[in-house]
């Protein structure tokens, strides 16, 4: 059995006898002599390279993407009998850390402070004496109502950190319940939750169902002091609607790590908004525990057992 490993990440694997691990370049077509591979590991592969692999890897049985969201692999057109497993859980620590950083940056107005620093201006209005319990504004996580839309592994890692800083955390997911000690409501409850939200954290995957899930209708329900944070997928937010809401003051601002088109086009109005924080899809990028997941799933494949993180198509 041939196992193809991408050159975009260091993977130190101990493979069982009979399995040949071969590194390949993610920026070039799979060499012809390796198109008989049965396993393909994907990390950062461009869309055209994946589509080429979908056409030419004629013995493929399983694809392990190290990305939390499998949308790029699903869109490449691999045969329906090829099992796809995602990298869910590999990015919980890094993405939750980045999300926390964006939330704190928004609360402490680091975006405006950096602009003032660039202009050599002492932003006295943002320093000095401050109210202990500010109202009608998001300036602290103490007592803030944080809604996390998409309550999976990243959210369950992030939520305790927010709670430790005094936030009241509510989750939104397809199915209601309690997860990691936090109340999770169904998406049907959004109209009730959004008007009381100080910070809306988006961690949704990109699917047909979630495309532009946050649009003008949902943004209109948020209070004017609310901030939107997106560390999920760019396609889940209607960017023109969000930009309009920020410009009109209907929401206070947004901190975005993902965008519908990446890199974000230079002509996007988001770049110039003082109350929009932009990071270049930097939340993840480090699949922690990737080797262990590959080895675990490889063993399951060889044993005919169920693989972990199977993507439903």
PDB file of N, CA and C in Angstrom, residues 136-201:
ATOM      1  N   UNK A 136     -23.441  49.773  27.147  1.00  0.00           N
ATOM      2  CA  UNK A 136     -23.658  50.166  25.768  1.00  0.00           C
ATOM      3  C   UNK A 136     -22.425  50.095  24.902  1.00  0.00           C
ATOM      4  N   UNK A 137     -21.426  49.340  25.339  1.00  0.00           N
ATOM      5  CA  UNK A 137     -20.204  49.177  24.578  1.00  0.00           C
ATOM      6  C   UNK A 137     -19.544  47.874  24.980  1.00  0.00           C
ATOM      7  N   UNK A 138     -18.742  47.322  24.088  1.00  0.00           N
ATOM      8  CA  UNK A 138     -17.979  46.117  24.416  1.00  0.00           C
ATOM      9  C   UNK A 138     -16.541  46.528  24.679  1.00  0.00           C
ATOM     10  N   UNK A 139     -16.148  46.551  25.964  1.00  0.00           N
ATOM     11  CA  UNK A 139     -14.809  46.947  26.343  1.00  0.00           C
ATOM     12  C   UNK A 139     -14.123  45.949  27.255  1.00  0.00           C
ATOM     13  N   UNK A 140     -14.823  44.910  27.643  1.00  0.00           N
ATOM     14  CA  UNK A 140     -14.254  43.916  28.544  1.00  0.00           C
ATOM     15  C   UNK A 140     -15.015  42.607  28.412  1.00  0.00           C
ATOM     16  N   UNK A 141     -14.342  41.495  28.726  1.00  0.00           N
ATOM     17  CA  UNK A 141     -15.021  40.199  28.749  1.00  0.00           C
ATOM     18  C   UNK A 141     -15.756  39.970  30.065  1.00  0.00           C
ATOM     19  N   UNK A 142     -15.501  40.786  31.055  1.00  0.00           N
ATOM     20  CA  UNK A 142     -16.210  40.647  32.336  1.00  0.00           C
ATOM     21  C   UNK A 142     -17.687  40.948  32.134  1.00  0.00           C
ATOM     22  N   UNK A 143     -18.504  39.925  32.278  1.00  0.00           N
ATOM     23  CA  UNK A 143     -19.941  40.096  32.114  1.00  0.00           C
ATOM     24  C   UNK A 143     -20.418  40.140  30.677  1.00  0.00           C
ATOM     25  N   UNK A 144     -19.503  40.036  29.718  1.00  0.00           N
ATOM     26  CA  UNK A 144     -19.900  40.088  28.307  1.00  0.00           C
ATOM     27  C   UNK A 144     -20.641  38.819  27.911  1.00  0.00           C
ATOM     28  N   UNK A 145     -21.619  38.977  27.045  1.00  0.00           N
ATOM     29  CA  UNK A 145     -22.368  37.834  26.533  1.00  0.00           C
ATOM     30  C   UNK A 145     -21.786  37.440  25.176  1.00  0.00           C
ATOM     31  N   UNK A 146     -21.129  36.297  25.167  1.00  0.00           N
ATOM     32  CA  UNK A 146     -20.456  35.812  23.965  1.00  0.00           C
ATOM     33  C   UNK A 146     -21.238  34.640  23.399  1.00  0.00           C
ATOM     34  N   UNK A 147     -21.613  34.756  22.139  1.00  0.00           N
ATOM     35  CA  UNK A 147     -22.316  33.680  21.451  1.00  0.00           C
ATOM     36  C   UNK A 147     -21.360  33.048  20.455  1.00  0.00           C
ATOM     37  N   UNK A 148     -21.189  31.739  20.538  1.00  0.00           N
ATOM     38  CA  UNK A 148     -20.324  31.016  19.611  1.00  0.00           C
ATOM     39  C   UNK A 148     -21.206  30.201  18.683  1.00  0.00           C
ATOM     40  N   UNK A 149     -21.192  30.555  17.410  1.00  0.00           N
ATOM     41  CA  UNK A 149     -22.016  29.882  16.404  1.00  0.00           C
ATOM     42  C   UNK A 149     -21.144  28.848  15.693  1.00  0.00           C
ATOM     43  N   UNK A 150     -21.449  27.585  15.974  1.00  0.00           N
ATOM     44  CA  UNK A 150     -20.627  26.469  15.514  1.00  0.00           C
ATOM     45  C   UNK A 150     -19.859  25.930  16.701  1.00  0.00           C
ATOM     46  N   UNK A 151     -20.514  25.071  17.476  1.00  0.00           N
ATOM     47  CA  UNK A 151     -19.951  24.686  18.773  1.00  0.00           C
ATOM     48  C   UNK A 151     -19.360  23.278  18.705  1.00  0.00           C
ATOM     49  N   UNK A 152     -18.191  23.190  18.064  1.00  0.00           N
ATOM     50  CA  UNK A 152     -17.467  21.925  17.984  1.00  0.00           C
ATOM     51  C   UNK A 152     -16.243  21.940  18.876  1.00  0.00           C
ATOM     52  N   UNK A 153     -15.189  21.259  18.420  1.00  0.00           N
ATOM     53  CA  UNK A 153     -13.992  21.129  19.230  1.00  0.00           C
ATOM     54  C   UNK A 153     -13.306  22.448  19.527  1.00  0.00           C
ATOM     55  N   UNK A 154     -13.235  23.337  18.534  1.00  0.00           N
ATOM     56  CA  UNK A 154     -12.596  24.636  18.752  1.00  0.00           C
ATOM     57  C   UNK A 154     -13.373  25.425  19.800  1.00  0.00           C
ATOM     58  N   UNK A 155     -14.682  25.416  19.696  1.00  0.00           N
ATOM     59  CA  UNK A 155     -15.512  26.157  20.645  1.00  0.00           C
ATOM     60  C   UNK A 155     -15.384  25.613  22.055  1.00  0.00           C
ATOM     61  N   UNK A 156     -15.332  24.288  22.188  1.00  0.00           N
ATOM     62  CA  UNK A 156     -15.220  23.724  23.532  1.00  0.00           C
ATOM     63  C   UNK A 156     -13.847  23.993  24.144  1.00  0.00           C
ATOM     64  N   UNK A 157     -12.855  24.283  23.307  1.00  0.00           N
ATOM     65  CA  UNK A 157     -11.544  24.690  23.817  1.00  0.00           C
ATOM     66  C   UNK A 157     -11.542  26.169  24.175  1.00  0.00           C
ATOM     67  N   UNK A 158     -12.197  26.987  23.347  1.00  0.00           N
ATOM     68  CA  UNK A 158     -12.224  28.432  23.552  1.00  0.00           C
ATOM     69  C   UNK A 158     -13.103  28.848  24.722  1.00  0.00           C
ATOM     70  N   UNK A 159     -14.272  28.232  24.844  1.00  0.00           N
ATOM     71  CA  UNK A 159     -15.279  28.679  25.815  1.00  0.00           C
ATOM     72  C   UNK A 159     -14.761  28.770  27.252  1.00  0.00           C
ATOM     73  N   UNK A 160     -14.014  27.778  27.758  1.00  0.00           N
ATOM     74  CA  UNK A 160     -13.533  27.901  29.149  1.00  0.00           C
ATOM     75  C   UNK A 160     -12.610  29.098  29.358  1.00  0.00           C
ATOM     76  N   UNK A 161     -11.819  29.467  28.360  1.00  0.00           N
ATOM     77  CA  UNK A 161     -10.946  30.634  28.485  1.00  0.00           C
ATOM     78  C   UNK A 161     -11.770  31.914  28.578  1.00  0.00           C
ATOM     79  N   UNK A 162     -12.822  31.992  27.769  1.00  0.00           N
ATOM     80  CA  UNK A 162     -13.705  33.153  27.830  1.00  0.00           C
ATOM     81  C   UNK A 162     -14.401  33.229  29.186  1.00  0.00           C
ATOM     82  N   UNK A 163     -14.870  32.075  29.662  1.00  0.00           N
ATOM     83  CA  UNK A 163     -15.558  32.039  30.955  1.00  0.00           C
ATOM     84  C   UNK A 163     -14.614  32.422  32.091  1.00  0.00           C
ATOM     85  N   UNK A 164     -13.344  32.012  31.981  1.00  0.00           N
ATOM     86  CA  UNK A 164     -12.370  32.342  33.027  1.00  0.00           C
ATOM     87  C   UNK A 164     -12.141  33.842  33.124  1.00  0.00           C
ATOM     88  N   UNK A 165     -12.358  34.548  32.020  1.00  0.00           N
ATOM     89  CA  UNK A 165     -12.204  36.001  32.012  1.00  0.00           C
ATOM     90  C   UNK A 165     -13.518  36.721  32.300  1.00  0.00           C
ATOM     91  N   UNK A 166     -14.542  35.948  32.657  1.00  0.00           N
ATOM     92  CA  UNK A 166     -15.789  36.544  33.111  1.00  0.00           C
ATOM     93  C   UNK A 166     -16.915  36.593  32.118  1.00  0.00           C
ATOM     94  N   UNK A 167     -16.728  36.013  30.929  1.00  0.00           N
ATOM     95  CA  UNK A 167     -17.777  36.064  29.910  1.00  0.00           C
ATOM     96  C   UNK A 167     -18.871  35.036  30.182  1.00  0.00           C
ATOM     97  N   UNK A 168     -20.072  35.347  29.696  1.00  0.00           N
ATOM     98  CA  UNK A 168     -21.181  34.408  29.717  1.00  0.00           C
ATOM     99  C   UNK A 168     -21.288  33.812  28.312  1.00  0.00           C
ATOM    100  N   UNK A 169     -20.980  32.533  28.190  1.00  0.00           N
ATOM    101  CA  UNK A 169     -20.858  31.902  26.876  1.00  0.00           C
ATOM    102  C   UNK A 169     -22.086  31.056  26.562  1.00  0.00           C
ATOM    103  N   UNK A 170     -22.633  31.266  25.369  1.00  0.00           N
ATOM    104  CA  UNK A 170     -23.741  30.455  24.858  1.00  0.00           C
ATOM    105  C   UNK A 170     -23.346  29.923  23.491  1.00  0.00           C
ATOM    106  N   UNK A 171     -23.610  28.655  23.260  1.00  0.00           N
ATOM    107  CA  UNK A 171     -23.305  28.054  21.975  1.00  0.00           C
ATOM    108  C   UNK A 171     -24.527  27.966  21.085  1.00  0.00           C
ATOM    109  N   UNK A 172     -24.282  27.980  19.770  1.00  0.00           N
ATOM    110  CA  UNK A 172     -25.333  27.754  18.773  1.00  0.00           C
ATOM    111  C   UNK A 172     -24.865  26.630  17.865  1.00  0.00           C
ATOM    112  N   UNK A 173     -25.702  25.634  17.668  1.00  0.00           N
ATOM    113  CA  UNK A 173     -25.372  24.509  16.799  1.00  0.00           C
ATOM    114  C   UNK A 173     -26.660  23.948  16.220  1.00  0.00           C
ATOM    115  N   UNK A 174     -26.512  22.968  15.342  1.00  0.00           N
ATOM    116  CA  UNK A 174     -27.704  22.367  14.744  1.00  0.00           C
ATOM    117  C   UNK A 174     -28.578  21.702  15.792  1.00  0.00           C
ATOM    118  N   UNK A 175     -27.935  21.119  16.800  1.00  0.00           N
ATOM    119  CA  UNK A 175     -28.687  20.412  17.836  1.00  0.00           C
ATOM    120  C   UNK A 175     -28.395  21.028  19.203  1.00  0.00           C
ATOM    121  N   UNK A 176     -29.441  21.252  19.971  1.00  0.00           N
ATOM    122  CA  UNK A 176     -29.305  21.842  21.301  1.00  0.00           C
ATOM    123  C   UNK A 176     -28.804  20.803  22.297  1.00  0.00           C
ATOM    124  N   UNK A 177     -28.323  21.284  23.420  1.00  0.00           N
ATOM    125  CA  UNK A 177     -27.842  20.405  24.482  1.00  0.00           C
ATOM    126  C   UNK A 177     -26.828  21.120  25.336  1.00  0.00           C
ATOM    127  N   UNK A 178     -26.062  20.348  26.080  1.00  0.00           N
ATOM    128  CA  UNK A 178     -24.984  20.900  26.893  1.00  0.00           C
ATOM    129  C   UNK A 178     -23.682  20.268  26.448  1.00  0.00           C
ATOM    130  N   UNK A 179     -22.668  21.093  26.194  1.00  0.00           N
ATOM    131  CA  UNK A 179     -21.370  20.594  25.759  1.00  0.00           C
ATOM    132  C   UNK A 179     -20.279  21.255  26.584  1.00  0.00           C
ATOM    133  N   UNK A 180     -19.431  20.435  27.147  1.00  0.00           N
ATOM    134  CA  UNK A 180     -18.305  20.916  27.965  1.00  0.00           C
ATOM    135  C   UNK A 180     -18.784  21.864  29.063  1.00  0.00           C
ATOM    136  N   UNK A 181     -19.994  21.647  29.544  1.00  0.00           N
ATOM    137  CA  UNK A 181     -20.525  22.475  30.623  1.00  0.00           C
ATOM    138  C   UNK A 181     -21.186  23.765  30.168  1.00  0.00           C
ATOM    139  N   UNK A 182     -21.341  23.961  28.856  1.00  0.00           N
ATOM    140  CA  UNK A 182     -21.940  25.190  28.335  1.00  0.00           C
ATOM    141  C   UNK A 182     -23.259  24.887  27.637  1.00  0.00           C
ATOM    142  N   UNK A 183     -24.198  25.812  27.768  1.00  0.00           N
ATOM    143  CA  UNK A 183     -25.496  25.669  27.116  1.00  0.00           C
ATOM    144  C   UNK A 183     -25.356  25.909  25.622  1.00  0.00           C
ATOM    145  N   UNK A 184     -25.857  24.974  24.833  1.00  0.00           N
ATOM    146  CA  UNK A 184     -25.832  25.093  23.381  1.00  0.00           C
ATOM    147  C   UNK A 184     -27.277  25.055  22.889  1.00  0.00           C
ATOM    148  N   UNK A 185     -27.656  26.099  22.161  1.00  0.00           N
ATOM    149  CA  UNK A 185     -29.006  26.202  21.635  1.00  0.00           C
ATOM    150  C   UNK A 185     -29.015  25.877  20.146  1.00  0.00           C
ATOM    151  N   UNK A 186     -30.185  25.536  19.632  1.00  0.00           N
ATOM    152  CA  UNK A 186     -30.297  25.242  18.206  1.00  0.00           C
ATOM    153  C   UNK A 186     -30.303  26.546  17.412  1.00  0.00           C
ATOM    154  N   UNK A 187     -30.012  26.433  16.114  1.00  0.00           N
ATOM    155  CA  UNK A 187     -29.976  27.617  15.261  1.00  0.00           C
ATOM    156  C   UNK A 187     -31.335  28.325  15.214  1.00  0.00           C
ATOM    157  N   UNK A 188     -32.380  27.602  15.516  1.00  0.00           N
ATOM    158  CA  UNK A 188     -33.701  28.225  15.533  1.00  0.00           C
ATOM    159  C   UNK A 188     -33.815  29.298  16.616  1.00  0.00           C
ATOM    160  N   UNK A 189     -32.925  29.237  17.618  1.00  0.00           N
ATOM    161  CA  UNK A 189     -32.963  30.188  18.730  1.00  0.00           C
ATOM    162  C   UNK A 189     -32.161  31.452  18.447  1.00  0.00           C
ATOM    163  N   UNK A 190     -31.499  31.535  17.295  1.00  0.00           N
ATOM    164  CA  UNK A 190     -30.674  32.703  16.985  1.00  0.00           C
ATOM    165  C   UNK A 190     -31.417  34.032  17.128  1.00  0.00           C
ATOM    166  N   UNK A 191     -32.651  34.157  16.617  1.00  0.00           N
ATOM    167  CA  UNK A 191     -33.342  35.448  16.737  1.00  0.00           C
ATOM    168  C   UNK A 191     -33.520  35.909  18.177  1.00  0.00           C
ATOM    169  N   UNK A 192     -33.535  34.969  19.125  1.00  0.00           N
ATOM    170  CA  UNK A 192     -33.667  35.338  20.540  1.00  0.00           C
ATOM    171  C   UNK A 192     -32.309  35.678  21.156  1.00  0.00           C
ATOM    172  N   UNK A 193     -31.266  35.026  20.672  1.00  0.00           N
ATOM    173  CA  UNK A 193     -29.945  35.173  21.286  1.00  0.00           C
ATOM    174  C   UNK A 193     -29.195  36.394  20.766  1.00  0.00           C
ATOM    175  N   UNK A 194     -29.277  36.656  19.473  1.00  0.00           N
ATOM    176  CA  UNK A 194     -28.460  37.718  18.872  1.00  0.00           C
ATOM    177  C   UNK A 194     -28.708  39.105  19.469  1.00  0.00           C
ATOM    178  N   UNK A 195     -29.942  39.504  19.774  1.00  0.00           N
ATOM    179  CA  UNK A 195     -30.146  40.848  20.331  1.00  0.00           C
ATOM    180  C   UNK A 195     -29.457  41.070  21.680  1.00  0.00           C
ATOM    181  N   UNK A 196     -29.086  39.999  22.360  1.00  0.00           N
ATOM    182  CA  UNK A 196     -28.427  40.121  23.664  1.00  0.00           C
ATOM    183  C   UNK A 196     -26.939  39.791  23.586  1.00  0.00           C
ATOM    184  N   UNK A 197     -26.397  39.700  22.371  1.00  0.00           N
ATOM    185  CA  UNK A 197     -25.017  39.275  22.175  1.00  0.00           C
ATOM    186  C   UNK A 197     -24.076  40.475  22.103  1.00  0.00           C
ATOM    187  N   UNK A 198     -22.986  40.420  22.867  1.00  0.00           N
ATOM    188  CA  UNK A 198     -21.941  41.440  22.794  1.00  0.00           C
ATOM    189  C   UNK A 198     -20.867  41.050  21.781  1.00  0.00           C
ATOM    190  N   UNK A 199     -20.575  39.763  21.690  1.00  0.00           N
ATOM    191  CA  UNK A 199     -19.580  39.255  20.752  1.00  0.00           C
ATOM    192  C   UNK A 199     -20.141  37.990  20.101  1.00  0.00           C
ATOM    193  N   UNK A 200     -20.161  37.979  18.771  1.00  0.00           N
ATOM    194  CA  UNK A 200     -20.598  36.804  18.025  1.00  0.00           C
ATOM    195  C   UNK A 200     -19.368  36.174  17.387  1.00  0.00           C
ATOM    196  N   UNK A 201     -19.051  34.959  17.809  1.00  0.00           N
ATOM    197  CA  UNK A 201     -17.886  34.241  17.282  1.00  0.00           C
ATOM    198  C   UNK A 201     -18.380  33.197  16.293  1.00  0.00           C
TER     199      UNK A 201
END
